[in-house]
Structures are given as structure tokens and as C-alpha cells.
Amino acid sequence: GSGHGMAAGSESMQSSPDADAHVECIALWRLPDDFYTLGPEAQWVAIRSVSTPAQELSEPRTACSMKVLDEAMIAMYFLITLGLPWALGAISIVLVVTGFHPLKWFGFMVFLALHPMPRFNLALRSSRLALALIRYFSIELILDRKIPLLADLCTKAVDEAAFQDAHLPMVALACPHGVFNYGAIAWCCVSRWICGWYQYTGGAAAVGYVPGLRYLDPFVWLVDADRKSIKRALQERVPGNLQRGGMLGMVPDGILGAFRSTPGVDELAIGKKRGLMRICLEEGTTIYAGWFFGTTDMLTVVQDPWGIMEKFSRRFKAAIMFYYARFYLPIPYRVPVTIIVHPEKAEKTENPTEEQVEAFHQRVYGGLTRVYQQQRGYAGHPKRTLLIT
């Protein structure tokens, strides 16, 4: 059992039994404490037990209750991953300015940046910390079962070879970037039960060398976000029962999205970037475009009026910014996250034209906008709007 009963709820706007019965809510925060150690059959029973018809809400949900130990554990993880880079940087600057150059200190920094870590390992993804992350943000997933590409998600059918043959390769689009899209990081811990596969995540290679921040990798399984690496990840099939290779998560608005992150505002800044859509057409990819309600409300960005940090971020291809939330520390607010999904299947096209790429881009993001308008009520944001630029 989970041992943390209270509901993450809000006032329901509709409760009639026939109200959108085909739209399902999977309350992942309700999964039991022993979920990752259960046998496969019991895990599917657990997923079924947290799946109910979705209800529209007049206001956002409140965060679910958590055990104190779990909340302390995940808060410490946030402090290490988000706070350590700035703490180490500040200490280093002070040491240089005051004339101290202790080699031991800089050796320690190099160790933190380069020490080996297990790659593509399930230890953290299948841990109590993973469940704490899911509960911290009270993660819920909304699925419209009338849409064929969503009909089998979060069911045993995703383990069938026929499902995998029909859906791989897969790209999960995590929108928006926010400061960090923690809903998307939590998704990585359960993607195997959502769509049958453990995903890699495309991102800046520099993240893998930033002390503290690099400890995100055991959750997200980082691969470089360049064309060659993306295609390699989508074409890969790992033999045996490891269920990885062929699925990749991407944050389409990238660094620009991090700097545009504003509490209460849903904006996706993509601009003229079309490289990922081109790759998806070339590979015949199934795209799951997800909107993660709550992402922009997790952390507050300290605005830089001169745009210096944004210029540095673009130069180093990694978001360099100051942020804070709870207790003025880099500990995100406990914002409930609701995920909605728009799927698209790309027809494999060897050399797609500019027109084909643009048409597919419009299908993906036009569809996401439509689903946003249809399903925002399930997240408790019936009047919020999405702007894609």
C-alpha cells in the first residue's frame, strides 16, 4: 500500500456518469510505495487501480499528502542538483578574488564534474526517490481513449510486440521547458508503463559535466541533442528485455523556453526550428506531444534585464540562470502537474520537402493547441490559454 491516502483534489465542475467517460485520468501519485518491486502483473493491476474517468475542475488541484521523509529526500535532491552548481561557483569566485588558489578545491570540482556514473541504469528510475518525485508534483496523466494512438497507453497492450512494431520509434515532446520540466523527468520513471519503453532524453552535452546538475542524468538518460545522436537513439533497438532504444524525449522550446518561463503563462517559443520534425518524418516516428500544466509555476526566474545570461546560455547551449521557489531556495513549489497528450504518426519520408516538414509541424503543434483547449479543464485551468510562437 502507499501509506499516504489524502487525495490531490479540487472542486469538480461535472460529475455526471456519462461525462467524457472515454477520457481517463491516471493518477500516478497514487501508485503504491512498493510499485517498482511488484511483479509485472501486479504493476498493471496497480496502474488500473489509479485510472478513473477524468473530471473537469473549476480550479487547480491541491498537492497530495506526502510522508515527511519522502519530501525531505526529494528536497535534498533539488538542493544538490539545482543549488550545488551555484554554491560551488560562488565559492570558486570568492577563492579567486581573495587570492587563494587551493589546488585541492579545484581538484574536487574536477572530480564532481567528471567522476563516472552508471549510464542508462534503472536504479534511480525505479527507486523510492522516483516515487517521491511523482508525488511531490502530484502527477496525473489525461488520455482520450477514443484516439487510436492513445487507446492502449498505460495498459498491458504496450508490452505486445505488435504495439511496439506499430509505434516505434517514438518521440515524447515535453512542453514547455520552464526552468526545469520536472513532470517530464517524472514521466521518464514511468514511461515503460505508459508506452512500453524506457526513454532517452535529448539535451545539451554540457549538462553531463555540471557538478550537481549532472545527477539529473540517472533519471533522464541524456543523449546529445544533435541530429546524428537523435537519429542513432531512434534507430537503436537494445536486444533482450531492457525495453530501451527507439524512444526519445525532447523539450522543443529549449533554452528560449527557459528564459520565457513566466508563472501563470502558457507559452511555447519554437520560432523557426524544424530540425526535429524533419528527423521524425525521416524515421517514421510516432510523436506524443505533451503539455505539462504547472511547469512554469514551479520556479521563479530572476530576470536579467541586459540579457547577458541568455547570451551565455545560447553560447554554451545550456540554460544559465538564477531561480528560486520555496524558502527562497532552489526547491520547486509543490505544483500539481497534469499531462495532456496529442499524438501524431509521421509517414516515413526519405527526403522530406520544406513544405512537408512545415505541414507536419502544423499538425503536431496545431493538434497540441486543440487538445489544450479541449482538456485544460481537467487540469483545473478552464480559462488558461496557450500561445505557440
CSV table of C-alpha atoms in Angstrom, one decimal:
chain,number,residue,atom,x,y,z
A,1,GLY,CA,0.0,0.0,0.0
A,2,SER,CA,1.0,3.6,-0.5
A,3,GLY,CA,0.6,4.8,3.1
A,4,HIS,CA,-0.3,8.4,2.0
A,5,GLY,CA,-4.0,8.4,1.4
A,6,MET,CA,-5.2,12.1,1.0
A,7,ALA,CA,-6.5,13.0,-2.4
A,8,ALA,CA,-5.0,15.7,-4.6
A,9,GLY,CA,-8.3,17.1,-5.4
A,10,SER,CA,-10.4,20.2,-6.3
A,11,GLU,CA,-14.0,21.1,-6.8
A,12,SER,CA,-15.4,19.2,-9.7
A,13,MET,CA,-17.4,21.0,-12.4
A,14,GLN,CA,-19.0,17.9,-13.7
A,15,SER,CA,-19.8,14.6,-12.1
A,16,SER,CA,-22.4,13.0,-14.3
A,17,PRO,CA,-21.6,9.4,-15.0
A,18,ASP,CA,-21.6,9.9,-18.8
A,19,ALA,CA,-19.3,13.0,-18.7
A,20,ASP,CA,-16.5,12.2,-21.2
A,21,ALA,CA,-16.2,8.6,-20.0
A,22,HIS,CA,-13.7,8.0,-22.8
A,23,VAL,CA,-11.3,10.5,-21.2
A,24,GLU,CA,-9.3,8.8,-18.5
A,25,CYS,CA,-7.1,10.2,-15.7
A,26,ILE,CA,-4.2,8.1,-14.5
A,27,ALA,CA,-3.3,9.5,-11.0
A,28,LEU,CA,0.4,8.3,-10.9
A,29,TRP,CA,0.9,9.9,-7.5
A,30,ARG,CA,-1.4,7.2,-6.1
A,31,LEU,CA,0.9,4.3,-7.1
A,32,PRO,CA,1.8,2.2,-4.0
A,33,ASP,CA,5.2,2.5,-2.2
A,34,ASP,CA,6.2,-0.9,-3.4
A,35,PHE,CA,5.2,-0.3,-7.1
A,36,TYR,CA,8.7,-0.8,-8.5
A,37,THR,CA,9.3,-4.1,-6.6
A,38,LEU,CA,6.0,-5.7,-7.6
A,39,GLY,CA,5.8,-8.4,-10.3
A,40,PRO,CA,4.7,-7.3,-13.8
A,41,GLU,CA,1.1,-8.5,-13.4
A,42,ALA,CA,0.7,-6.7,-10.0
A,43,GLN,CA,2.2,-3.5,-11.5
A,44,TRP,CA,-0.5,-3.5,-14.2
A,45,VAL,CA,-3.2,-4.0,-11.6
A,46,ALA,CA,-1.7,-1.0,-9.7
A,47,ILE,CA,-1.9,1.1,-12.9
A,48,ARG,CA,-5.5,0.1,-13.5
A,49,SER,CA,-6.4,0.9,-9.9
A,50,VAL,CA,-5.3,4.5,-10.2
A,51,SER,CA,-7.1,5.0,-13.6
A,52,THR,CA,-10.5,6.7,-13.4
A,53,PRO,CA,-12.8,8.7,-15.7
A,54,ALA,CA,-11.4,12.3,-15.9
A,55,GLN,CA,-13.3,15.1,-14.2
A,56,GLU,CA,-13.2,18.7,-15.1
A,57,LEU,CA,-12.1,21.0,-12.3
A,58,SER,CA,-13.0,24.6,-11.6
A,59,GLU,CA,-9.6,25.3,-10.1
A,60,PRO,CA,-6.2,23.6,-9.9
A,61,ARG,CA,-5.8,20.6,-7.7
A,62,THR,CA,-4.1,20.9,-4.3
A,63,ALA,CA,-0.9,18.8,-3.8
A,64,CYS,CA,-1.3,15.3,-2.5
A,65,SER,CA,-0.1,14.5,1.0
A,66,MET,CA,3.5,13.1,1.4
A,67,LYS,CA,5.5,11.4,4.1
A,68,VAL,CA,7.9,13.8,5.7
A,69,LEU,CA,10.8,11.6,4.9
A,70,ASP,CA,9.9,11.4,1.2
A,71,GLU,CA,9.5,15.2,1.0
A,72,ALA,CA,12.8,15.8,2.8
A,73,MET,CA,14.5,13.3,0.5
A,74,ILE,CA,13.3,14.9,-2.7
A,75,ALA,CA,14.0,18.5,-1.3
A,76,MET,CA,17.6,17.4,-0.7
A,77,TYR,CA,17.8,16.1,-4.3
A,78,PHE,CA,16.6,19.5,-5.6
A,79,LEU,CA,19.2,21.3,-3.5
A,80,ILE,CA,22.0,19.1,-4.8
A,81,THR,CA,21.0,19.3,-8.5
A,82,LEU,CA,19.8,22.9,-8.6
A,83,GLY,CA,21.8,24.5,-5.8
A,84,LEU,CA,25.2,22.9,-5.9
A,85,PRO,CA,26.3,24.5,-9.3
A,86,TRP,CA,25.7,28.0,-7.9
A,87,ALA,CA,27.2,27.3,-4.5
A,88,LEU,CA,30.4,25.8,-6.0
A,89,GLY,CA,30.6,28.6,-8.5
A,90,ALA,CA,30.2,31.3,-5.7
A,91,ILE,CA,32.9,29.6,-3.5
A,92,SER,CA,35.3,29.4,-6.5
A,93,ILE,CA,34.8,33.1,-7.3
A,94,VAL,CA,35.5,34.1,-3.7
A,95,LEU,CA,38.6,32.0,-3.6
A,96,VAL,CA,40.0,33.5,-6.9
A,97,VAL,CA,39.1,37.1,-5.8
A,98,THR,CA,40.7,36.8,-2.4
A,99,GLY,CA,43.9,35.4,-3.9
A,100,PHE,CA,43.6,31.8,-2.7
A,101,HIS,CA,44.2,29.1,-5.3
A,102,PRO,CA,43.8,25.9,-3.5
A,103,LEU,CA,44.5,23.1,-5.9
A,104,LYS,CA,42.6,20.7,-3.7
A,105,TRP,CA,39.4,22.7,-4.2
A,106,PHE,CA,39.7,22.8,-8.0
A,107,GLY,CA,40.6,19.1,-8.0
A,108,PHE,CA,37.5,18.5,-6.0
A,109,MET,CA,35.5,20.5,-8.6
A,110,VAL,CA,37.0,18.5,-11.5
A,111,PHE,CA,36.1,15.3,-9.6
A,112,LEU,CA,32.5,16.4,-9.2
A,113,ALA,CA,32.3,17.2,-12.9
A,114,LEU,CA,34.0,14.1,-14.3
A,115,HIS,CA,33.5,11.2,-11.8
A,116,PRO,CA,32.0,8.2,-13.6
A,117,MET,CA,28.3,7.4,-13.2
A,118,PRO,CA,26.4,4.3,-14.4
A,119,ARG,CA,24.7,5.1,-17.7
A,120,PHE,CA,21.2,4.0,-18.7
A,121,ASN,CA,20.7,2.4,-15.4
A,122,LEU,CA,17.3,1.7,-13.7
A,123,ALA,CA,18.5,2.2,-10.1
A,124,LEU,CA,17.2,5.7,-9.7
A,125,ARG,CA,14.3,5.5,-12.1
A,126,SER,CA,12.8,2.6,-10.1
A,127,SER,CA,13.5,4.0,-6.7
A,128,ARG,CA,11.7,5.5,-3.7
A,129,LEU,CA,13.2,8.8,-4.9
A,130,ALA,CA,11.3,8.4,-8.2
A,131,LEU,CA,8.0,7.9,-6.4
A,132,ALA,CA,8.8,10.9,-4.2
A,133,LEU,CA,9.3,13.0,-7.3
A,134,ILE,CA,6.0,11.8,-8.8
A,135,ARG,CA,4.2,12.6,-5.5
A,136,TYR,CA,5.9,15.9,-5.0
A,137,PHE,CA,4.2,17.2,-8.2
A,138,SER,CA,1.1,15.0,-7.8
A,139,ILE,CA,1.5,13.8,-11.4
A,140,GLU,CA,-1.7,12.9,-13.3
A,141,LEU,CA,-1.9,11.9,-17.0
A,142,ILE,CA,-5.0,12.5,-19.1
A,143,LEU,CA,-5.7,10.2,-22.0
A,144,ASP,CA,-8.5,10.4,-24.5
A,145,ARG,CA,-9.2,6.7,-25.2
A,146,LYS,CA,-11.2,7.5,-28.4
A,147,ILE,CA,-7.9,8.5,-30.1
A,148,PRO,CA,-6.4,5.2,-31.6
A,149,LEU,CA,-2.8,6.2,-30.8
A,150,LEU,CA,-3.7,6.7,-27.1
A,151,ALA,CA,-6.1,3.8,-26.7
A,152,ASP,CA,-3.5,1.3,-25.4
A,153,LEU,CA,-1.3,3.5,-23.4
A,154,CYS,CA,-1.0,2.6,-19.7
A,155,THR,CA,-2.3,-0.9,-20.4
A,156,LYS,CA,-0.7,-4.3,-20.8
A,157,ALA,CA,-1.1,-4.0,-24.5
A,158,VAL,CA,2.1,-1.8,-24.6
A,159,ASP,CA,4.1,-5.0,-23.9
A,160,GLU,CA,2.9,-6.7,-27.1
A,161,ALA,CA,5.3,-6.9,-30.0
A,162,ALA,CA,2.6,-5.7,-32.3
A,163,PHE,CA,2.2,-2.4,-30.3
A,164,GLN,CA,6.0,-1.8,-30.3
A,165,ASP,CA,6.3,-2.5,-34.1
A,166,ALA,CA,3.5,-0.1,-34.8
A,167,HIS,CA,4.6,2.7,-32.5
A,168,LEU,CA,8.5,2.6,-32.5
A,169,PRO,CA,10.4,4.8,-33.0
A,170,MET,CA,8.7,7.3,-30.5
A,171,VAL,CA,9.4,10.9,-29.6
A,172,ALA,CA,7.8,12.4,-26.5
A,173,LEU,CA,7.7,16.2,-26.7
A,174,ALA,CA,7.8,17.7,-23.2
A,175,CYS,CA,6.2,21.2,-23.4
A,176,PRO,CA,7.1,23.7,-22.0
A,177,HIS,CA,10.7,23.8,-20.9
A,178,GLY,CA,10.1,26.1,-17.9
A,179,VAL,CA,13.2,26.4,-15.7
A,180,PHE,CA,13.1,22.5,-15.4
A,181,ASN,CA,10.2,20.4,-16.6
A,182,TYR,CA,10.0,18.1,-13.6
A,183,GLY,CA,6.8,16.5,-14.9
A,184,ALA,CA,8.8,15.2,-17.9
A,185,ILE,CA,11.6,13.9,-15.5
A,186,ALA,CA,8.9,12.0,-13.6
A,187,TRP,CA,7.5,10.7,-16.9
A,188,CYS,CA,10.9,9.1,-17.5
A,189,CYS,CA,10.4,7.0,-14.4
A,190,VAL,CA,7.1,5.5,-15.7
A,191,SER,CA,7.4,5.7,-19.5
A,192,ARG,CA,7.8,2.0,-19.6
A,193,TRP,CA,4.2,1.6,-18.2
A,194,ILE,CA,2.8,4.5,-20.3
A,195,CYS,CA,4.1,3.3,-23.7
A,196,GLY,CA,6.1,0.2,-23.1
A,197,TRP,CA,9.6,1.7,-23.4
A,198,TYR,CA,12.2,3.5,-21.3
A,199,GLN,CA,13.1,6.7,-23.0
A,200,TYR,CA,16.3,8.6,-23.6
A,201,THR,CA,16.2,12.4,-23.3
A,202,GLY,CA,17.9,14.7,-25.8
A,203,GLY,CA,19.7,17.7,-24.2
A,204,ALA,CA,22.9,19.7,-24.0
A,205,ALA,CA,26.0,17.6,-23.6
A,206,ALA,CA,27.3,20.3,-21.2
A,207,VAL,CA,24.7,19.3,-18.6
A,208,GLY,CA,26.6,16.0,-18.1
A,209,TYR,CA,29.7,17.9,-16.8
A,210,VAL,CA,28.0,20.4,-14.4
A,211,PRO,CA,28.5,19.4,-10.8
A,212,GLY,CA,25.1,18.7,-9.2
A,213,LEU,CA,23.1,19.2,-12.3
A,214,ARG,CA,24.6,16.0,-13.9
A,215,TYR,CA,22.8,14.0,-11.2
A,216,LEU,CA,19.7,14.5,-13.3
A,217,ASP,CA,21.1,12.0,-15.8
A,218,PRO,CA,20.2,8.8,-13.9
A,219,PHE,CA,16.5,10.0,-14.3
A,220,VAL,CA,16.6,11.3,-17.8
A,221,TRP,CA,19.3,9.2,-19.6
A,222,LEU,CA,20.8,12.1,-21.5
A,223,VAL,CA,21.9,11.8,-25.1
A,224,ASP,CA,23.2,14.7,-27.2
A,225,ALA,CA,20.5,16.7,-29.0
A,226,ASP,CA,22.3,16.9,-32.3
A,227,ARG,CA,20.9,15.3,-35.5
A,228,LYS,CA,23.3,12.4,-35.5
A,229,SER,CA,22.7,11.4,-31.9
A,230,ILE,CA,18.9,11.8,-32.2
A,231,LYS,CA,18.8,9.5,-35.3
A,232,ARG,CA,21.0,7.0,-33.5
A,233,ALA,CA,18.8,6.9,-30.5
A,234,LEU,CA,15.6,6.5,-32.6
A,235,GLN,CA,17.2,3.7,-34.7
A,236,GLU,CA,18.6,1.8,-31.8
A,237,ARG,CA,17.0,-1.4,-30.5
A,238,VAL,CA,18.6,-2.9,-27.4
A,239,PRO,CA,18.3,-6.7,-27.5
A,240,GLY,CA,16.8,-8.7,-24.7
A,241,ASN,CA,14.2,-7.3,-22.3
A,242,LEU,CA,15.8,-3.9,-21.5
A,243,GLN,CA,13.0,-2.1,-23.3
A,244,ARG,CA,15.0,0.9,-24.5
A,245,GLY,CA,16.3,2.2,-27.8
A,246,GLY,CA,13.9,3.8,-30.2
A,247,MET,CA,12.2,6.2,-27.7
A,248,LEU,CA,13.5,9.8,-27.1
A,249,GLY,CA,12.1,12.7,-25.1
A,250,MET,CA,12.8,16.2,-26.3
A,251,VAL,CA,11.9,19.7,-25.0
A,252,PRO,CA,11.2,21.6,-28.2
A,253,ASP,CA,11.4,25.2,-26.9
A,254,GLY,CA,14.8,24.6,-25.3
A,255,ILE,CA,16.9,27.4,-23.8
A,256,LEU,CA,14.5,30.1,-25.1
A,257,GLY,CA,11.6,28.4,-23.3
A,258,ALA,CA,13.6,28.5,-20.0
A,259,PHE,CA,14.0,32.3,-20.3
A,260,ARG,CA,10.4,32.8,-21.3
A,261,SER,CA,9.2,30.9,-18.3
A,262,THR,CA,6.6,33.1,-16.5
A,263,PRO,CA,4.3,31.9,-13.7
A,264,GLY,CA,0.7,31.7,-14.9
A,265,VAL,CA,1.6,32.0,-18.6
A,266,ASP,CA,1.5,29.1,-21.0
A,267,GLU,CA,3.8,29.9,-24.0
A,268,LEU,CA,5.8,27.6,-26.3
A,269,ALA,CA,8.5,29.5,-28.1
A,270,ILE,CA,9.7,27.4,-31.0
A,271,GLY,CA,10.5,30.0,-33.7
A,272,LYS,CA,11.7,28.7,-37.0
A,273,LYS,CA,13.3,25.5,-35.6
A,274,ARG,CA,12.1,22.5,-37.7
A,275,GLY,CA,15.1,20.1,-37.5
A,276,LEU,CA,13.3,17.6,-35.1
A,277,MET,CA,10.2,17.5,-37.3
A,278,ARG,CA,12.4,16.7,-40.3
A,279,ILE,CA,14.1,13.8,-38.4
A,280,CYS,CA,10.6,12.5,-37.2
A,281,LEU,CA,9.5,12.3,-40.9
A,282,GLU,CA,12.7,10.6,-42.0
A,283,GLU,CA,12.3,8.0,-39.3
A,284,GLY,CA,8.5,7.5,-39.5
A,285,THR,CA,8.2,8.4,-35.8
A,286,THR,CA,5.2,8.3,-33.5
A,287,ILE,CA,5.1,11.7,-31.7
A,288,TYR,CA,3.4,12.2,-28.3
A,289,ALA,CA,3.3,15.9,-27.8
A,290,GLY,CA,2.6,16.5,-24.1
A,291,TRP,CA,1.7,19.7,-22.3
A,292,PHE,CA,2.7,19.7,-18.7
A,293,PHE,CA,0.3,22.0,-16.8
A,294,GLY,CA,2.1,23.6,-13.8
A,295,THR,CA,5.6,23.6,-15.2
A,296,THR,CA,6.0,27.4,-15.4
A,297,ASP,CA,4.8,27.7,-11.8
A,298,MET,CA,7.5,25.5,-10.2
A,299,LEU,CA,10.3,28.0,-10.0
A,300,THR,CA,10.7,31.8,-10.3
A,301,VAL,CA,13.4,33.0,-12.7
A,302,VAL,CA,15.4,36.1,-11.7
A,303,GLN,CA,15.1,38.3,-14.7
A,304,ASP,CA,18.3,39.6,-16.3
A,305,PRO,CA,17.3,43.0,-17.9
A,306,TRP,CA,20.5,43.0,-20.0
A,307,GLY,CA,20.0,39.5,-21.5
A,308,ILE,CA,23.6,38.6,-20.5
A,309,MET,CA,22.7,35.2,-19.1
A,310,GLU,CA,20.6,34.3,-22.2
A,311,LYS,CA,23.5,35.1,-24.5
A,312,PHE,CA,25.9,33.0,-22.4
A,313,SER,CA,23.2,30.2,-22.4
A,314,ARG,CA,23.0,30.2,-26.1
A,315,ARG,CA,26.7,30.2,-26.4
A,316,PHE,CA,27.2,27.2,-24.2
A,317,LYS,CA,23.9,25.5,-25.2
A,318,ALA,CA,22.7,25.2,-21.6
A,319,ALA,CA,20.4,27.4,-19.6
A,320,ILE,CA,22.4,29.6,-17.2
A,321,MET,CA,20.0,31.5,-14.9
A,322,PHE,CA,19.2,32.3,-11.3
A,323,TYR,CA,15.9,30.9,-9.9
A,324,TYR,CA,14.2,30.3,-6.5
A,325,ALA,CA,11.0,29.0,-5.0
A,326,ARG,CA,10.3,27.6,-1.6
A,327,PHE,CA,12.1,29.4,1.3
A,328,TYR,CA,13.9,31.4,-1.5
A,329,LEU,CA,15.9,28.3,-2.2
A,330,PRO,CA,16.1,26.2,-5.5
A,331,ILE,CA,13.4,23.9,-4.2
A,332,PRO,CA,10.4,24.0,-6.5
A,333,TYR,CA,6.9,24.8,-5.3
A,334,ARG,CA,4.7,21.7,-4.9
A,335,VAL,CA,2.7,22.5,-8.0
A,336,PRO,CA,0.3,19.6,-9.2
A,337,VAL,CA,1.3,18.6,-12.7
A,338,THR,CA,-1.3,17.4,-15.2
A,339,ILE,CA,-0.1,16.0,-18.5
A,340,ILE,CA,-2.3,16.1,-21.7
A,341,VAL,CA,-1.2,14.4,-24.9
A,342,HIS,CA,-1.7,14.9,-28.6
A,343,PRO,CA,-0.3,12.0,-30.7
A,344,GLU,CA,0.8,12.1,-34.4
A,345,LYS,CA,2.2,9.4,-36.6
A,346,ALA,CA,4.7,10.5,-39.2
A,347,GLU,CA,4.7,8.8,-42.5
A,348,LYS,CA,8.3,7.7,-43.2
A,349,THR,CA,9.6,10.1,-45.9
A,350,GLU,CA,13.2,9.7,-47.1
A,351,ASN,CA,13.9,13.3,-48.1
A,352,PRO,CA,11.0,15.4,-46.9
A,353,THR,CA,10.5,18.8,-48.6
A,354,GLU,CA,10.3,22.1,-46.6
A,355,GLU,CA,6.5,22.0,-47.3
A,356,GLN,CA,6.1,18.5,-45.9
A,357,VAL,CA,8.2,19.4,-42.8
A,358,GLU,CA,6.1,22.6,-42.2
A,359,ALA,CA,2.8,20.7,-42.7
A,360,PHE,CA,3.9,18.1,-40.1
A,361,HIS,CA,5.0,20.8,-37.7
A,362,GLN,CA,1.5,22.4,-38.0
A,363,ARG,CA,-0.2,19.0,-37.5
A,364,VAL,CA,1.8,18.4,-34.3
A,365,TYR,CA,1.5,21.8,-32.7
A,366,GLY,CA,-1.9,22.7,-34.1
A,367,GLY,CA,-3.1,19.4,-32.6
A,368,LEU,CA,-1.5,20.2,-29.3
A,369,THR,CA,-3.2,23.6,-29.2
A,370,ARG,CA,-6.6,21.9,-29.9
A,371,VAL,CA,-6.1,19.3,-27.2
A,372,TYR,CA,-5.0,22.0,-24.7
A,373,GLN,CA,-8.3,23.9,-25.3
A,374,GLN,CA,-10.3,20.7,-25.0
A,375,GLN,CA,-8.6,19.3,-21.9
A,376,ARG,CA,-7.4,22.3,-19.9
A,377,GLY,CA,-10.4,21.9,-17.6
A,378,TYR,CA,-9.1,18.5,-16.4
A,379,ALA,CA,-6.0,20.4,-15.1
A,380,GLY,CA,-8.2,22.9,-13.3
A,381,HIS,CA,-7.3,25.7,-15.7
A,382,PRO,CA,-10.6,26.2,-17.7
A,383,LYS,CA,-9.7,29.7,-18.8
A,384,ARG,CA,-6.0,29.5,-19.4
A,385,THR,CA,-4.7,29.9,-23.0
A,386,LEU,CA,-1.7,28.5,-24.9
A,387,LEU,CA,0.4,30.7,-27.2
A,388,ILE,CA,2.8,29.0,-29.6
A,389,THR,CA,5.3,31.3,-31.3
